[in-house]
Amino acid sequence: MHENEDTKCCCNKNEKDEFIERLFLEYKPIKDNLIQMLNEIQEHYGYVPMKVQKELSEFLSIPMAEIYGVVTFYSRFSLKPKGKYNISVCLGTACFVKGSQKIMDRLLERLKIAPGETTEDGLFSIEETRCVGACGLAPVFTVNGEVYGKATVQKLDQVLDELMKQ
């Protein structure tokens, strides 16, 4: 992680930002609050910065390794900032059988980044998912949670072109 990504969350490296201060006042320092606090952190920053993981570790008296394990286990959480448009392609069985890999391949070709990365301009990020619960619409991709079912490479191109114009 780049140093500047980590400092975006706080005004000064040696002080907590206002959001974290309020969060720590809102919750009791018990391990049972970890997931909910991570959810709020993810919502606020768009990812879970390392600096905040360290502060959370101290506040909840949980080892950093455990917090990192939770953040990397759940696909809801991200260690890196996501793009303005977060595009996920389902590669679960139903979607894969109906051609979602072609959609992913086209997305990688167009954006020139790998899954888990964000374009340099901060506009797009790509994720691979295993199921979005829309198997009847397979194959699917999502943009910021909006589902595009019965997707094709042509549909992906249309959506990308539209987003690039905005």
Short mmCIF file of C-alpha atoms in Angstrom, two decimals:
data_model
loop_
_atom_site.label_atom_id
_atom_site.label_comp_id
_atom_site.label_asym_id
_atom_site.label_seq_id
_atom_site.Cartn_x
_atom_site.Cartn_y
_atom_site.Cartn_z
CA MET A 1 0.00 0.00 0.00
CA HIS A 2 1.27 3.44 -0.87
CA GLU A 3 1.96 5.73 2.06
CA ASN A 4 -0.37 8.44 0.70
CA GLU A 5 -3.32 6.01 0.57
CA ASP A 6 -2.96 5.40 4.28
CA THR A 7 -2.78 9.07 5.19
CA LYS A 8 -5.95 9.97 3.28
CA CYS A 9 -7.97 8.82 6.25
CA CYS A 10 -6.42 11.12 8.81
CA CYS A 11 -5.35 14.73 9.05
CA ASN A 12 -2.09 13.93 10.83
CA LYS A 13 -0.26 10.63 11.21
CA ASN A 14 -0.19 11.04 14.99
CA GLU A 15 -3.86 11.81 15.55
CA LYS A 16 -7.10 10.01 14.88
CA ASP A 17 -9.55 11.60 12.50
CA GLU A 18 -12.98 12.74 13.65
CA PHE A 19 -14.75 9.73 12.14
CA ILE A 20 -12.63 7.26 14.12
CA GLU A 21 -13.02 9.32 17.29
CA ARG A 22 -16.82 9.20 16.94
CA LEU A 23 -16.76 5.49 16.07
CA PHE A 24 -14.76 4.67 19.19
CA LEU A 25 -17.21 6.67 21.31
CA GLU A 26 -20.18 4.86 19.76
CA TYR A 27 -18.92 1.30 20.40
CA LYS A 28 -17.73 -0.54 23.47
CA PRO A 29 -14.20 -1.92 23.11
CA ILE A 30 -15.25 -5.56 22.81
CA LYS A 31 -14.36 -8.10 20.14
CA ASP A 32 -18.03 -8.70 19.24
CA ASN A 33 -18.11 -5.21 17.65
CA LEU A 34 -15.36 -5.92 15.12
CA ILE A 35 -17.50 -6.73 12.06
CA GLN A 36 -19.93 -3.85 12.58
CA MET A 37 -17.09 -1.40 13.10
CA LEU A 38 -15.32 -2.70 9.98
CA ASN A 39 -18.59 -2.23 8.05
CA GLU A 40 -18.77 1.40 9.12
CA ILE A 41 -15.09 1.95 8.30
CA GLN A 42 -15.56 0.38 4.84
CA GLU A 43 -18.62 2.58 4.22
CA HIS A 44 -16.83 5.75 5.32
CA TYR A 45 -13.48 5.34 3.55
CA GLY A 46 -14.44 2.95 0.75
CA TYR A 47 -11.80 0.54 2.08
CA VAL A 48 -10.16 -0.39 5.40
CA PRO A 49 -6.90 1.58 5.69
CA MET A 50 -3.96 -0.04 7.50
CA LYS A 51 -3.69 2.89 9.92
CA VAL A 52 -7.32 2.38 10.94
CA GLN A 53 -6.77 -1.38 11.32
CA LYS A 54 -3.97 -0.59 13.78
CA GLU A 55 -6.16 1.80 15.75
CA LEU A 56 -9.00 -0.74 15.78
CA SER A 57 -6.58 -3.43 16.97
CA GLU A 58 -5.58 -1.25 19.93
CA PHE A 59 -9.15 -0.18 20.71
CA LEU A 60 -10.60 -3.72 20.67
CA SER A 61 -7.45 -5.43 22.04
CA ILE A 62 -7.43 -7.77 19.04
CA PRO A 63 -4.19 -8.76 17.26
CA MET A 64 -3.63 -7.11 13.88
CA ALA A 65 -3.40 -10.56 12.28
CA GLU A 66 -6.94 -11.34 13.36
CA ILE A 67 -8.31 -8.07 11.99
CA TYR A 68 -6.42 -8.60 8.72
CA GLY A 69 -7.83 -12.13 8.56
CA VAL A 70 -11.39 -10.84 8.87
CA VAL A 71 -10.83 -8.06 6.32
CA THR A 72 -9.37 -10.45 3.76
CA PHE A 73 -11.90 -13.24 4.42
CA TYR A 74 -15.04 -11.22 3.68
CA SER A 75 -15.37 -9.88 0.14
CA ARG A 76 -17.31 -6.91 1.51
CA PHE A 77 -14.08 -5.42 2.80
CA SER A 78 -11.22 -4.04 0.74
CA LEU A 79 -7.62 -3.19 1.63
CA LYS A 80 -7.37 -0.74 -1.26
CA PRO A 81 -9.57 2.16 -2.32
CA LYS A 82 -12.09 1.17 -4.97
CA GLY A 83 -12.88 3.17 -8.06
CA LYS A 84 -15.85 5.47 -8.47
CA TYR A 85 -17.34 2.59 -10.48
CA ASN A 86 -16.70 -0.78 -8.87
CA ILE A 87 -17.40 -3.48 -11.45
CA SER A 88 -17.84 -7.08 -10.33
CA VAL A 89 -18.16 -10.02 -12.69
CA CYS A 90 -19.73 -13.19 -11.32
CA LEU A 91 -17.63 -16.24 -12.09
CA GLY A 92 -19.84 -18.65 -10.16
CA THR A 93 -20.91 -21.87 -11.87
CA ALA A 94 -24.14 -20.66 -13.51
CA CYS A 95 -22.54 -17.45 -14.80
CA PHE A 96 -19.32 -19.14 -15.86
CA VAL A 97 -21.17 -21.79 -17.88
CA LYS A 98 -23.10 -19.02 -19.64
CA GLY A 99 -20.00 -17.03 -20.60
CA SER A 100 -19.03 -14.68 -17.80
CA GLN A 101 -15.32 -15.33 -18.40
CA LYS A 102 -15.66 -13.62 -21.81
CA ILE A 103 -17.14 -10.60 -20.03
CA MET A 104 -14.27 -10.58 -17.52
CA ASP A 105 -11.69 -10.92 -20.30
CA ARG A 106 -13.21 -7.94 -22.14
CA LEU A 107 -13.27 -5.87 -18.96
CA LEU A 108 -9.60 -6.60 -18.32
CA GLU A 109 -8.77 -5.75 -21.93
CA ARG A 110 -10.66 -2.45 -21.85
CA LEU A 111 -9.52 -1.19 -18.45
CA LYS A 112 -6.00 -2.66 -18.53
CA ILE A 113 -6.01 -3.56 -14.84
CA ALA A 114 -6.30 -6.86 -12.96
CA PRO A 115 -9.06 -7.93 -10.58
CA GLY A 116 -8.60 -6.18 -7.25
CA GLU A 117 -7.01 -3.14 -8.88
CA THR A 118 -8.21 0.38 -9.59
CA THR A 119 -7.46 2.44 -12.70
CA GLU A 120 -4.94 5.25 -12.22
CA ASP A 121 -7.64 7.88 -12.68
CA GLY A 122 -9.62 6.30 -9.82
CA LEU A 123 -12.69 5.75 -11.99
CA PHE A 124 -12.87 1.96 -12.23
CA SER A 125 -12.05 -1.05 -10.12
CA ILE A 126 -12.62 -4.71 -10.95
CA GLU A 127 -13.64 -7.58 -8.72
CA GLU A 128 -14.29 -11.26 -9.33
CA THR A 129 -17.27 -12.63 -7.41
CA ARG A 130 -18.54 -16.15 -7.03
CA CYS A 131 -22.26 -15.47 -6.71
CA VAL A 132 -24.47 -12.41 -6.53
CA GLY A 133 -27.66 -14.41 -6.07
CA ALA A 134 -28.97 -13.75 -9.56
CA CYS A 135 -28.29 -17.14 -11.18
CA GLY A 136 -31.52 -16.94 -13.19
CA LEU A 137 -30.09 -13.88 -14.95
CA ALA A 138 -26.70 -15.48 -15.70
CA PRO A 139 -24.25 -14.28 -16.72
CA VAL A 140 -24.21 -11.13 -14.61
CA PHE A 141 -21.94 -8.25 -13.76
CA THR A 142 -22.58 -5.39 -11.36
CA VAL A 143 -21.59 -1.76 -11.27
CA ASN A 144 -21.71 -0.33 -7.74
CA GLY A 145 -24.17 -3.07 -6.83
CA GLU A 146 -26.52 -2.54 -9.79
CA VAL A 147 -27.03 -5.91 -11.51
CA TYR A 148 -26.76 -6.32 -15.28
CA GLY A 149 -28.26 -9.70 -16.13
CA LYS A 150 -28.17 -11.83 -19.29
CA ALA A 151 -24.97 -9.90 -19.91
CA THR A 152 -22.93 -9.93 -23.07
CA VAL A 153 -19.60 -8.42 -24.07
CA GLN A 154 -21.59 -5.89 -26.13
CA LYS A 155 -23.68 -4.91 -23.07
CA LEU A 156 -20.49 -4.47 -21.02
CA ASP A 157 -19.04 -2.23 -23.75
CA GLN A 158 -22.23 -0.11 -23.76
CA VAL A 159 -22.16 0.30 -19.98
CA LEU A 160 -18.44 1.16 -19.94
CA ASP A 161 -18.88 3.69 -22.76
CA GLU A 162 -21.75 5.33 -20.85
CA LEU A 163 -19.75 5.49 -17.61
CA MET A 164 -16.71 6.94 -19.39
CA LYS A 165 -18.86 9.77 -20.79
CA GLN A 166 -20.07 10.82 -17.33
#
